[in-house]
Short mmCIF file of C-alpha atoms and ligand atoms in Angstrom, two decimals:
data_model
loop_
_atom_site.label_atom_id
_atom_site.label_comp_id
_atom_site.label_asym_id
_atom_site.label_seq_id
_atom_site.Cartn_x
_atom_site.Cartn_y
_atom_site.Cartn_z
CA MET I 391 10.10 -27.16 -2.37
CA HIS I 392 9.42 -24.80 -5.27
CA VAL I 393 8.27 -21.35 -4.14
CA VAL I 394 6.90 -18.83 -6.62
CA ILE I 395 7.07 -15.21 -5.47
CA VAL I 396 5.03 -12.62 -7.33
CA GLY I 397 6.39 -9.06 -7.16
CA SER I 398 9.76 -7.38 -6.86
CA GLY I 399 9.38 -4.56 -4.33
CA ILE I 400 10.90 -4.74 -0.88
CA ALA I 401 8.56 -7.59 0.17
CA GLY I 402 9.06 -9.78 -2.91
CA LEU I 403 12.82 -9.30 -3.07
CA THR I 404 13.22 -9.93 0.66
CA ALA I 405 11.05 -13.04 0.53
CA ALA I 406 12.98 -14.36 -2.48
CA ILE I 407 16.39 -13.76 -0.89
CA ARG I 408 15.34 -15.39 2.38
CA ALA I 409 13.50 -18.35 0.82
CA SER I 410 16.34 -19.07 -1.61
CA ALA I 411 18.53 -20.24 1.29
CA ARG I 412 16.29 -23.32 1.70
CA HIS I 413 14.08 -23.60 -1.36
CA ASP I 414 13.99 -23.53 -5.11
CA VAL I 415 12.62 -20.00 -5.87
CA THR I 416 11.10 -18.40 -8.95
CA LEU I 417 10.40 -14.67 -8.81
CA VAL I 418 7.81 -13.36 -11.24
CA THR I 419 7.37 -9.63 -11.79
CA LYS I 420 5.21 -7.64 -14.20
CA GLY I 421 7.76 -5.04 -15.20
CA ALA I 422 11.51 -4.94 -14.81
CA LEU I 423 12.83 -5.97 -11.39
CA ALA I 424 13.10 -2.38 -10.18
CA ASP I 425 9.57 -1.35 -11.28
CA SER I 426 7.89 -1.24 -7.89
CA ALA I 427 6.37 1.19 -5.42
CA THR I 428 9.41 0.59 -3.21
CA ALA I 429 11.62 2.36 -5.74
CA TYR I 430 9.35 5.44 -5.36
CA ALA I 431 9.51 5.56 -1.56
CA GLN I 432 11.02 8.79 -0.31
CA GLY I 433 10.62 9.24 3.44
CA GLY I 434 12.34 6.11 4.69
CA VAL I 435 11.90 3.22 7.08
CA ALA I 436 10.32 3.80 10.49
CA VAL I 437 12.17 1.72 13.08
CA ALA I 438 12.86 1.95 16.79
CA LEU I 439 16.65 1.67 16.64
CA GLY I 440 17.64 4.69 18.71
CA ALA I 441 18.54 4.67 22.38
CA ASP I 442 15.73 7.20 22.96
CA ASP I 443 13.16 4.89 21.37
CA SER I 444 11.57 1.48 21.93
CA ALA I 445 9.37 -1.03 20.16
CA SER I 446 6.56 -0.16 22.54
CA LEU I 447 6.74 3.59 21.71
CA HIS I 448 6.67 2.71 18.01
CA GLN I 449 3.70 0.41 18.64
CA ALA I 450 1.82 3.17 20.46
CA ASP I 451 2.28 5.63 17.58
CA THR I 452 1.20 2.95 15.08
CA HIS I 453 -2.02 2.34 17.03
CA VAL I 454 -2.88 6.03 17.33
CA ALA I 455 -2.40 6.61 13.58
CA ALA I 456 -4.45 3.48 12.85
CA ALA I 457 -7.45 5.06 14.61
CA GLY I 458 -7.46 2.24 17.13
CA SER I 459 -8.23 -0.37 14.45
CA ALA I 460 -4.85 -2.05 14.06
CA ASP I 461 -4.31 -5.59 15.20
CA ALA I 462 -2.27 -5.72 18.40
CA ARG I 463 -0.32 -8.86 17.53
CA ALA I 464 0.62 -7.68 14.03
CA VAL I 465 1.79 -4.30 15.35
CA GLU I 466 3.82 -5.97 18.08
CA VAL I 467 5.53 -8.21 15.52
CA LEU I 468 6.23 -5.29 13.18
CA CYS I 469 7.84 -3.10 15.82
CA ALA I 470 9.70 -5.91 17.61
CA ASP I 471 11.16 -7.56 14.46
CA GLY I 472 11.85 -4.20 12.79
CA PRO I 473 15.27 -3.36 14.22
CA ALA I 474 16.74 -6.75 13.23
CA ARG I 475 15.40 -6.41 9.70
CA VAL I 476 16.86 -2.93 9.26
CA ARG I 477 20.19 -4.25 10.54
CA ASP I 478 19.90 -6.91 7.79
CA LEU I 479 19.60 -4.07 5.25
CA LEU I 480 22.65 -2.33 6.73
CA ALA I 481 24.56 -5.61 6.46
CA LEU I 482 23.53 -5.95 2.81
CA GLY I 483 24.95 -2.48 2.19
CA VAL I 484 21.98 -0.10 2.00
CA PRO I 485 23.66 3.32 2.26
CA PHE I 486 21.50 4.80 5.00
CA ASP I 487 22.39 8.47 5.57
CA ARG I 488 24.68 9.31 8.49
CA THR I 489 24.92 12.44 10.54
CA THR I 490 28.02 14.27 11.66
CA ASP I 491 26.15 15.86 14.57
CA PRO I 492 28.21 14.83 17.63
CA SER I 493 25.12 14.84 19.91
CA SER I 494 23.63 12.02 17.85
CA LEU I 495 25.81 9.36 19.46
CA ASP I 496 24.69 10.39 22.95
CA ARG I 497 21.07 10.65 21.99
CA TYR I 498 20.62 7.66 19.69
CA GLY I 499 23.68 5.51 20.28
CA ASP I 500 24.64 5.57 16.58
CA ASP I 501 25.27 8.01 13.74
CA LEU I 502 22.28 7.15 11.55
CA ALA I 503 20.47 10.26 10.32
CA ARG I 504 16.83 10.18 11.35
CA GLY I 505 13.81 11.98 9.97
CA ARG I 506 10.45 12.62 11.55
CA GLU I 507 7.07 12.16 9.92
CA ALA I 508 3.46 12.68 10.88
CA ALA I 509 2.18 10.99 14.04
CA HIS I 510 5.63 9.77 15.12
CA GLY I 511 6.59 10.70 18.67
CA ARG I 512 10.27 10.12 17.94
CA TRP I 513 12.74 10.87 15.16
CA ARG I 514 12.93 7.28 13.91
CA VAL I 515 12.70 7.33 10.10
CA VAL I 516 16.03 6.20 8.67
CA HIS I 517 16.64 7.27 5.09
CA ALA I 518 19.12 6.93 2.24
CA ASP I 519 20.29 9.32 -0.49
CA GLY I 520 18.21 12.03 1.20
CA ASP I 521 14.77 11.45 -0.29
CA ALA I 522 15.52 8.37 -2.43
CA THR I 523 15.39 5.71 0.30
CA GLY I 524 13.25 3.28 -1.64
CA ALA I 525 15.45 3.40 -4.73
CA ALA I 526 18.57 2.74 -2.60
CA ILE I 527 16.92 -0.24 -0.89
CA GLU I 528 15.57 -1.63 -4.16
CA ARG I 529 19.01 -1.39 -5.79
CA THR I 530 20.72 -3.15 -2.90
CA LEU I 531 18.13 -5.93 -2.75
CA VAL I 532 18.24 -6.47 -6.53
CA ASP I 533 22.03 -6.81 -6.31
CA ALA I 534 21.66 -9.28 -3.45
CA LEU I 535 19.06 -11.26 -5.40
CA HIS I 536 21.41 -11.59 -8.36
CA ARG I 537 23.91 -13.27 -6.05
CA ARG I 538 21.33 -15.97 -5.11
CA HIS I 539 20.08 -18.97 -7.07
CA VAL I 540 16.69 -17.55 -8.01
CA THR I 541 14.94 -17.87 -11.37
CA ILE I 542 13.86 -14.35 -12.31
CA LEU I 543 11.01 -13.84 -14.78
CA GLU I 544 10.63 -10.17 -15.63
CA ARG I 545 7.77 -8.71 -17.72
CA THR I 546 5.66 -11.65 -16.63
CA CYS I 547 2.13 -10.81 -15.49
CA LEU I 548 0.12 -12.83 -12.97
CA THR I 549 -3.29 -13.60 -14.44
CA ASP I 550 -4.68 -16.18 -12.02
CA LEU I 551 -3.78 -18.50 -9.19
CA VAL I 552 -4.08 -22.20 -9.92
CA VAL I 553 -6.24 -23.96 -7.31
CA ARG I 554 -6.41 -27.75 -7.01
CA ASP I 555 -8.02 -29.78 -4.20
CA GLY I 556 -8.48 -26.67 -2.10
CA ALA I 557 -4.89 -25.46 -2.32
CA VAL I 558 -2.95 -23.05 -4.49
CA VAL I 559 -0.58 -25.10 -6.64
CA GLY I 560 0.76 -22.55 -9.07
CA VAL I 561 0.24 -19.39 -11.07
CA ASP I 562 -1.02 -18.62 -14.53
CA VAL I 563 0.93 -15.81 -16.15
CA LEU I 564 1.41 -14.01 -19.42
CA ASP I 565 5.09 -14.36 -20.22
CA LEU I 566 7.28 -11.64 -21.69
CA LEU I 567 6.02 -12.50 -25.17
CA GLY I 568 2.43 -12.16 -23.95
CA GLU I 569 1.88 -15.93 -24.13
CA PRO I 570 -0.14 -17.70 -21.41
CA ARG I 571 1.97 -20.02 -19.28
CA ARG I 572 1.45 -22.08 -16.12
CA ILE I 573 4.10 -22.32 -13.41
CA ASP I 574 3.60 -25.08 -10.84
CA ALA I 575 4.52 -24.34 -7.24
CA ASP I 576 4.42 -25.90 -3.80
CA ALA I 577 3.76 -22.44 -2.38
CA VAL I 578 2.97 -19.04 -3.88
CA VAL I 579 3.88 -15.82 -2.07
CA LEU I 580 2.02 -12.76 -3.35
CA ALA I 581 4.09 -9.59 -2.97
CA SER I 582 2.54 -7.74 -5.86
CA GLY I 583 1.83 -4.41 -4.17
CA GLY I 584 -1.17 -2.13 -4.13
CA ALA I 585 -3.84 -0.75 -6.41
CA GLY I 586 -3.33 3.02 -6.56
CA HIS I 587 -4.56 3.06 -10.15
CA LEU I 588 -8.09 2.57 -8.88
CA TYR I 589 -7.95 6.37 -8.65
CA ARG I 590 -7.30 9.20 -11.10
CA GLU I 591 -4.47 10.67 -9.06
CA THR I 592 -2.02 8.36 -7.38
CA THR I 593 1.55 8.34 -6.13
CA ASN I 594 1.90 4.72 -7.30
CA PRO I 595 3.84 3.41 -10.30
CA LEU I 596 1.93 2.18 -13.35
CA VAL I 597 2.26 -1.45 -12.26
CA ALA I 598 0.06 -0.90 -9.16
CA THR I 599 -3.20 -2.33 -10.48
CA GLY I 600 -4.15 -4.79 -7.74
CA ASP I 601 -3.41 -7.94 -9.77
CA GLY I 602 -2.53 -10.01 -6.68
CA GLN I 603 -5.55 -9.01 -4.62
CA ALA I 604 -7.90 -9.69 -7.53
CA ALA I 605 -6.34 -13.07 -8.39
CA ALA I 606 -6.57 -14.11 -4.72
CA TRP I 607 -10.19 -12.98 -4.67
CA ARG I 608 -11.07 -15.01 -7.75
CA ALA I 609 -9.33 -18.04 -6.22
CA GLY I 610 -11.44 -17.72 -3.07
CA ALA I 611 -9.10 -16.11 -0.51
CA VAL I 612 -10.56 -13.91 2.20
CA LEU I 613 -9.93 -10.18 1.60
CA ALA I 614 -10.27 -7.61 4.40
CA ASP I 615 -10.31 -3.85 5.15
CA LEU I 616 -10.76 -2.81 1.52
CA GLU I 617 -12.54 0.41 2.49
CA PHE I 618 -9.36 1.71 4.12
CA VAL I 619 -7.49 3.43 1.28
CA GLN I 620 -4.80 5.90 2.29
CA PHE I 621 -4.57 9.20 0.46
CA HIS I 622 -1.16 10.81 0.85
CA PRO I 623 -1.70 14.49 1.71
CA THR I 624 0.93 15.90 -0.63
CA ARG I 625 1.29 15.02 -4.28
CA LEU I 626 2.78 17.83 -6.35
CA ALA I 627 -0.38 19.30 -7.88
CA VAL I 628 0.84 19.58 -11.48
CA PRO I 629 0.12 17.18 -14.35
CA ASP I 630 1.90 13.87 -13.57
CA GLY I 631 3.20 15.34 -10.31
CA GLY I 632 4.70 12.81 -7.91
CA LEU I 633 4.87 12.35 -4.16
CA VAL I 634 6.21 15.13 -1.95
CA SER I 635 7.44 13.28 1.12
CA GLU I 636 5.93 13.80 4.52
CA ALA I 637 9.52 14.10 5.70
CA VAL I 638 9.48 17.66 4.30
CA ARG I 639 6.81 18.58 6.84
CA GLY I 640 8.75 16.56 9.41
CA GLU I 641 11.67 18.92 8.88
CA GLY I 642 9.44 21.97 9.41
CA ALA I 643 7.64 22.84 6.15
CA VAL I 644 4.07 24.06 6.68
CA LEU I 645 0.84 24.13 4.68
CA ARG I 646 -0.76 27.42 3.71
CA ASP I 647 -3.98 28.37 1.97
CA ALA I 648 -4.26 31.02 -0.76
CA ARG I 649 -4.31 33.76 1.89
CA GLY I 650 -1.07 32.46 3.38
CA ARG I 651 -2.86 31.11 6.49
CA ARG I 652 -1.57 27.94 8.23
CA PHE I 653 -4.94 26.19 8.16
CA MET I 654 -3.86 22.88 9.75
CA THR I 655 -3.32 24.58 13.12
CA THR I 656 -7.09 24.96 13.39
CA VAL I 657 -7.75 21.33 12.40
CA HIS I 658 -5.57 19.28 14.79
CA PRO I 659 -3.22 20.00 17.69
CA ASP I 660 -0.36 18.38 15.75
CA ALA I 661 -1.13 20.61 12.73
CA GLU I 662 0.91 19.48 9.66
CA LEU I 663 2.13 16.42 11.58
CA ALA I 664 -1.31 15.07 12.45
CA PRO I 665 -2.13 11.53 11.23
CA ARG I 666 -2.05 11.32 7.46
CA ASP I 667 -5.80 10.91 6.96
CA VAL I 668 -6.47 14.05 9.02
CA VAL I 669 -3.97 16.14 7.03
CA ALA I 670 -5.30 14.82 3.70
CA ARG I 671 -8.86 15.81 4.60
CA GLY I 672 -7.67 19.16 5.99
CA ILE I 673 -5.96 19.94 2.69
CA ALA I 674 -9.00 18.88 0.66
CA ALA I 675 -11.29 21.09 2.76
CA ALA I 676 -8.98 24.10 2.45
CA ALA I 677 -8.75 23.62 -1.33
CA ARG I 678 -12.53 23.33 -1.59
CA ASP I 679 -12.95 26.54 0.44
CA GLN I 680 -10.78 28.39 -2.10
CA GLY I 681 -12.67 27.17 -5.13
CA GLY I 682 -10.48 24.14 -5.85
CA GLU I 683 -7.18 26.00 -6.00
CA PRO I 684 -4.48 23.77 -4.46
CA VAL I 685 -2.94 24.70 -1.12
CA LEU I 686 0.78 25.37 -0.87
CA LEU I 687 3.52 23.44 0.89
CA ASP I 688 5.83 26.14 2.21
CA ALA I 689 9.40 25.04 2.90
CA THR I 690 10.85 28.56 2.68
CA GLY I 691 11.36 28.62 6.45
CA LEU I 692 14.06 25.95 6.10
CA ASP I 693 17.65 26.80 5.40
CA PRO I 694 17.90 26.60 1.56
CA ALA I 695 21.17 24.65 1.62
CA PHE I 696 19.68 22.17 4.07
CA LEU I 697 16.47 21.81 2.01
CA VAL I 698 18.35 21.12 -1.22
CA GLY I 699 20.84 18.75 0.42
CA ARG I 700 18.25 16.81 2.43
CA PHE I 701 15.76 16.49 -0.47
CA PRO I 702 17.76 16.44 -3.71
CA GLY I 703 15.19 14.44 -5.69
CA LEU I 704 12.32 16.70 -4.66
CA THR I 705 14.39 19.77 -5.42
CA ARG I 706 14.82 18.44 -8.96
CA ALA I 707 11.13 17.52 -9.27
CA THR I 708 9.85 20.90 -8.06
CA ARG I 709 12.34 22.73 -10.26
CA ALA I 710 11.21 20.67 -13.29
CA ALA I 711 7.65 21.75 -12.51
CA GLY I 712 8.75 25.40 -12.54
CA PHE I 713 9.11 26.13 -8.81
CA ASP I 714 12.02 27.24 -6.66
CA TRP I 715 10.88 25.79 -3.36
CA THR I 716 13.64 27.52 -1.42
CA ARG I 717 11.79 30.79 -2.20
CA GLU I 718 8.12 29.91 -2.83
CA GLY I 719 5.41 27.47 -1.83
CA VAL I 720 4.59 24.53 -4.13
CA PRO I 721 1.01 23.41 -4.90
CA VAL I 722 0.04 20.09 -3.33
CA ALA I 723 -3.07 17.90 -3.20
CA PRO I 724 -3.96 14.47 -1.77
CA ALA I 725 -3.63 11.37 -3.98
CA ALA I 726 -4.27 7.64 -3.58
CA HIS I 727 -1.18 6.17 -1.98
CA TYR I 728 -1.60 2.92 -0.11
CA SER I 729 -4.13 0.10 0.42
CA MET I 730 -4.42 -0.80 4.10
CA GLY I 731 -6.70 -3.68 3.07
CA GLY I 732 -5.88 -6.70 0.95
CA VAL I 733 -5.57 -10.46 1.22
CA ALA I 734 -6.17 -11.34 4.88
CA THR I 735 -3.18 -13.06 6.46
CA ASP I 736 -1.85 -14.13 9.80
CA ALA I 737 1.45 -12.82 11.16
CA GLU I 738 3.30 -15.39 9.01
CA GLY I 739 1.67 -14.24 5.79
CA ARG I 740 -0.58 -17.31 5.54
CA THR I 741 -3.91 -16.72 3.80
CA SER I 742 -7.20 -18.63 4.01
CA ILE I 743 -6.04 -20.88 1.14
CA PRO I 744 -3.33 -23.47 1.82
CA GLY I 745 -0.32 -22.89 -0.41
CA LEU I 746 -0.97 -19.14 -0.71
CA LEU I 747 0.86 -16.50 1.32
CA ALA I 748 0.80 -12.73 0.93
CA VAL I 749 3.17 -10.02 2.17
CA GLY I 750 3.56 -6.26 1.84
CA GLU I 751 0.86 -4.01 0.46
CA VAL I 752 -1.11 -6.82 -1.21
CA ALA I 753 -1.68 -8.33 2.24
CA CYS I 754 -3.81 -7.31 5.18
CA THR I 755 -2.23 -8.40 8.45
CA GLY I 756 -4.16 -5.66 10.27
CA VAL I 757 -0.90 -3.88 11.06
CA HIS I 758 -2.14 -0.57 9.64
CA GLY I 759 -5.75 -0.65 10.85
CA ALA I 760 -7.69 2.21 9.31
CA ASN I 761 -4.70 4.45 8.56
CA ARG I 762 -1.05 3.50 8.11
CA LEU I 763 1.61 5.31 10.13
CA ALA I 764 4.07 7.06 7.79
CA SER I 765 7.09 4.96 6.75
CA ASN I 766 5.73 1.76 8.29
CA SER I 767 5.21 0.24 4.83
CA LEU I 768 8.83 -0.51 3.94
CA LEU I 769 9.24 -2.00 7.42
CA GLU I 770 6.11 -4.10 6.93
CA GLY I 771 7.49 -5.46 3.64
CA LEU I 772 10.73 -6.46 5.32
CA VAL I 773 9.32 -7.96 8.49
CA PHE I 774 6.49 -10.01 7.08
CA ALA I 775 8.42 -11.18 4.00
CA VAL I 776 11.00 -12.83 6.22
CA ARG I 777 8.34 -14.41 8.39
CA ALA I 778 6.45 -15.72 5.33
CA ALA I 779 9.60 -17.09 3.71
CA ASP I 780 10.32 -18.96 6.92
CA ALA I 781 6.73 -20.27 7.10
CA VAL I 782 6.25 -21.66 3.57
CA ASP I 783 7.04 -25.22 4.65
CA VAL I 784 5.72 -25.06 8.21
CA PRO I 785 2.45 -26.98 8.81
CA ARG I 786 -0.53 -24.64 9.05
CA PRO I 787 -2.20 -24.28 12.44
CA ASP I 788 -5.72 -25.71 12.74
CA ARG I 789 -7.17 -22.27 13.21
CA LEU I 790 -5.56 -19.36 11.43
CA ARG I 791 -5.71 -15.95 13.04
CA LEU I 792 -6.32 -13.99 9.86
CA ARG I 793 -5.88 -10.25 10.29
CA GLY I 794 -4.89 -11.03 13.84
CA ASP I 795 -7.10 -11.45 16.81
CA ALA I 796 -9.75 -8.84 16.11
CA GLY I 797 -12.26 -11.42 14.90
CA LEU I 798 -13.10 -11.10 11.26
CA HIS I 799 -16.60 -10.22 10.18
CA VAL I 800 -16.61 -12.35 7.01
CA THR I 801 -19.35 -11.99 4.41
CA SER I 802 -19.79 -14.22 1.42
CA VAL I 803 -20.40 -11.81 -1.42
CA PRO I 804 -23.76 -12.58 -3.03
CA ALA I 805 -24.11 -12.87 -6.77
CA ALA I 806 -25.47 -9.33 -7.21
CA ALA I 807 -22.25 -7.82 -5.88
CA ASP I 808 -19.89 -10.49 -7.10
CA ALA I 809 -16.88 -8.67 -8.46
CA SER I 810 -15.75 -11.71 -10.41
CA ARG I 811 -18.58 -11.12 -12.84
CA ALA I 812 -16.24 -8.59 -14.33
CA SER I 813 -14.21 -11.40 -15.78
CA ARG I 814 -17.09 -12.62 -17.91
CA PRO I 815 -18.96 -10.70 -20.58
CA THR I 816 -22.59 -10.48 -19.48
CA ARG I 817 -25.69 -8.60 -20.45
CA THR I 818 -27.43 -6.35 -17.94
CA GLY I 819 -31.15 -5.68 -18.44
CA GLY I 820 -30.86 -6.75 -22.04
CA THR I 821 -28.37 -3.99 -22.81
CA ASP I 822 -24.81 -4.87 -23.64
CA HIS I 823 -22.58 -2.58 -21.54
CA ARG I 824 -19.41 -3.82 -23.14
CA THR I 825 -17.06 -0.85 -23.10
CA ASP I 826 -13.70 -0.51 -24.69
CA THR I 827 -11.02 -1.11 -22.09
CA ALA I 828 -9.55 2.41 -22.16
CA ASP I 829 -12.99 3.67 -21.16
CA VAL I 830 -13.34 1.05 -18.44
CA ARG I 831 -10.18 2.15 -16.67
CA GLN I 832 -11.09 5.81 -16.99
CA THR I 833 -14.61 5.15 -15.77
CA VAL I 834 -13.39 3.09 -12.80
CA GLN I 835 -10.94 5.84 -11.85
CA SER I 836 -13.54 8.61 -12.15
CA VAL I 837 -16.16 6.71 -10.19
CA MET I 838 -13.69 5.75 -7.45
CA THR I 839 -12.19 9.26 -7.19
CA ASP I 840 -15.55 11.02 -7.13
CA HIS I 841 -17.47 8.64 -4.85
CA VAL I 842 -15.14 6.19 -3.08
CA GLY I 843 -12.34 8.66 -2.35
CA LEU I 844 -11.35 10.90 0.52
CA LEU I 845 -15.00 11.61 1.47
CA ARG I 846 -17.90 9.23 0.96
CA ASP I 847 -21.65 9.06 1.51
CA ALA I 848 -24.45 6.58 0.93
CA THR I 849 -25.83 8.25 -2.19
CA GLY I 850 -22.44 8.48 -3.87
CA LEU I 851 -21.52 4.93 -2.92
CA ALA I 852 -24.81 3.54 -4.22
CA GLY I 853 -24.29 5.40 -7.51
CA ALA I 854 -20.71 4.15 -7.69
CA ARG I 855 -21.82 0.54 -7.21
CA THR I 856 -24.44 0.86 -9.94
CA ALA I 857 -21.96 2.45 -12.34
CA LEU I 858 -19.30 -0.19 -11.64
CA ASP I 859 -21.83 -3.01 -11.95
CA ALA I 860 -22.79 -1.73 -15.39
CA LEU I 861 -19.26 -2.09 -16.71
CA VAL I 862 -18.46 -5.24 -18.62
CA LEU I 863 -15.12 -6.32 -19.96
CA PRO I 864 -14.37 -8.69 -22.79
CA GLU I 865 -12.47 -11.88 -21.95
CA PRO I 866 -9.00 -10.57 -21.05
CA THR I 867 -6.14 -11.39 -23.36
CA GLY I 868 -3.27 -8.90 -22.99
CA VAL I 869 -1.65 -7.45 -19.85
CA ARG I 870 -3.74 -4.28 -20.00
CA ASP I 871 -6.98 -6.32 -20.13
CA HIS I 872 -5.91 -8.35 -17.10
CA GLU I 873 -5.05 -5.17 -15.21
CA ASP I 874 -8.45 -3.68 -16.06
CA ARG I 875 -10.18 -6.84 -14.87
CA ALA I 876 -8.27 -6.63 -11.58
CA LEU I 877 -9.09 -2.94 -11.15
CA LEU I 878 -12.78 -3.53 -11.82
CA ASP I 879 -12.91 -6.51 -9.43
CA LEU I 880 -11.30 -4.44 -6.69
CA ALA I 881 -13.29 -1.29 -7.38
CA ARG I 882 -16.53 -3.22 -6.92
CA LEU I 883 -15.34 -4.77 -3.70
CA THR I 884 -13.98 -1.49 -2.34
CA ALA I 885 -17.26 0.29 -3.05
CA LEU I 886 -19.16 -2.55 -1.37
CA ALA I 887 -16.88 -2.42 1.67
CA ALA I 888 -17.17 1.37 1.90
CA ALA I 889 -20.97 1.20 1.66
CA THR I 890 -21.04 -1.46 4.39
CA ARG I 891 -19.03 0.55 6.93
CA THR I 892 -21.62 3.09 8.07
CA GLU I 893 -19.29 5.10 10.27
CA SER I 894 -16.08 7.10 9.88
CA ARG I 895 -12.80 5.55 10.94
CA GLY I 896 -9.29 6.56 9.90
CA ALA I 897 -9.04 6.87 6.14
CA HIS I 898 -12.68 5.87 5.67
CA ALA I 899 -14.58 9.15 6.09
CA ARG I 900 -18.36 9.16 5.61
CA THR I 901 -19.94 12.62 5.52
CA ASP I 902 -23.29 10.99 6.35
CA HIS I 903 -21.81 9.08 9.31
CA PRO I 904 -19.10 11.42 10.62
CA ASP I 905 -18.58 9.63 13.95
CA THR I 906 -16.82 6.39 14.76
CA ASP I 907 -19.21 3.68 15.93
CA PRO I 908 -17.42 1.82 18.73
CA ALA I 909 -19.70 -1.19 18.11
CA ALA I 910 -18.69 -1.53 14.42
CA PRO I 911 -16.38 -4.46 13.59
CA ALA I 912 -12.68 -3.57 13.42
CA SER I 913 -12.54 -5.45 10.15
CA TYR I 914 -14.98 -6.33 7.41
CA ALA I 915 -13.83 -9.24 5.29
CA TRP I 916 -15.12 -10.72 2.08
CA VAL I 917 -15.03 -14.08 0.36
CA ASN I 918 -16.11 -14.86 -3.18
CA GLU I 919 -19.21 -17.05 -3.33
CA HIS I 920 -18.11 -18.27 -6.75
CA ALA I 921 -14.63 -19.36 -5.72
CA PRO I 922 -13.48 -22.59 -7.31
CA VAL I 923 -13.15 -24.44 -4.00
CA PRO I 924 -14.79 -24.42 -0.60
CA GLN I 925 -12.72 -22.20 1.64
CA GLU I 926 -11.63 -22.37 5.23
CA VAL I 927 -13.43 -19.28 6.43
CA PRO I 928 -12.61 -18.39 10.03
CA ALA I 929 -15.55 -18.89 12.41
C1 SIN K 1454 6.49 9.81 2.32
O1 SIN K 1454 7.70 9.91 2.14
O2 SIN K 1454 5.78 10.73 2.68
C2 SIN K 1454 5.83 8.50 2.09
C3 SIN K 1454 6.19 7.59 3.15
C4 SIN K 1454 5.10 6.58 3.38
O3 SIN K 1454 4.19 6.43 2.59
O4 SIN K 1454 5.14 5.93 4.42
#
């Protein structure tokens, strides 16, 4: 069969390599092969490989970080399949860092160097080239892909999924010359990543504009958990500053306010290593209390030679921004990092539409619940890409367990909130709100950052929905237009999902509903009333 895979991060490359053993594969990617969030990943891959660890300990940490909202089956699969998938990477030649510490063999049973990150009860984050794990994995997988029979289409942008007789049968793309083109497929695997550019500040690469989620939405797939957007606590707070890995705090760096006080110790018993959503909100509150001045990440307590050797990329980045982090704190602030929600799938990556699978950040298996455990994302990409590649030609079960066994609360989005209106120019109240596309992206990012960000409330969310509804795009032609359409589609849905969840849970923090409501559904899911075909919506 012919399988089209969209995306070239860890999930897309892994799916392509695996599927190419049995199928004819075309891999489509918007930028160059290596342009993916994977290449930006610093911390590493969380995996229970050590003799002191187990899949069940890893599962327990994943559930705690997820604020109790993760799907049990998906988490079990992730943690149980993880070790074999990381051994696959070792076999392919990923240069995971090794330690010369002689006690490591006794403790872990191997010489892999391990880092620790927030909410992990064990040192289980394997890394490569210090803080350039993602780039090392991406490079190795790209090399492996080139040794397979896979058609690779770079600079090719997904614009829509082709749906016929209730199934996905191909993709519409803009090719590298910007020309529309249709590629037929027996199965399409979305591995197109997240949508960090919904927000003004993000750790994501420029390509992360939610194209896959939005195309799946327009085609009629069920999307879930869109209100759960993870903000990484520490982006370097300078113009165009990038991620500062949680692994730095794992090694002992601390957070200080302008008075030099370690404020996280008063917020959570695990202080700087509390779950990511807790640390992100702690940092935002401390910054607000000092008039918006960023807090400092203080790594001066670490041995300078160790700091520079363990984090060479971050040493370069902080130096380029004018800081010597061996001697002074560096300013940090939260930034949009990861979408826990996405296209709802089962544990084999199958979506509600036959012929369409989704893996990695574009998907929502339920494995991350309301807050992803640090360094589980590369593992997720590996584990579920292999399972999806193996499932493309397996008959679908009669009843799919989308987003696991939690029971989806699926709502058909009524016309008034239909995000797909963004794809058509319309008039609202007689006034044409057509905006030039640069303004649309800026407006979306401002509205999302100010009202659908780290802290939310009913008034802000209502205002955000009105502002997003007022935006109208022209019929998209170029890549940028298609990205803007995707961002607007997803922004509307995310604001709707955030307004619907009237409680706080994990990354979704409502100042007007600060408590978790145990009776609230684990997962809100959405299907497009205007989808081209009737969909199998789970009962
Ligand atoms: C980091 O290195 O802090 C990012 C890792 C992740 O997002 O899991």
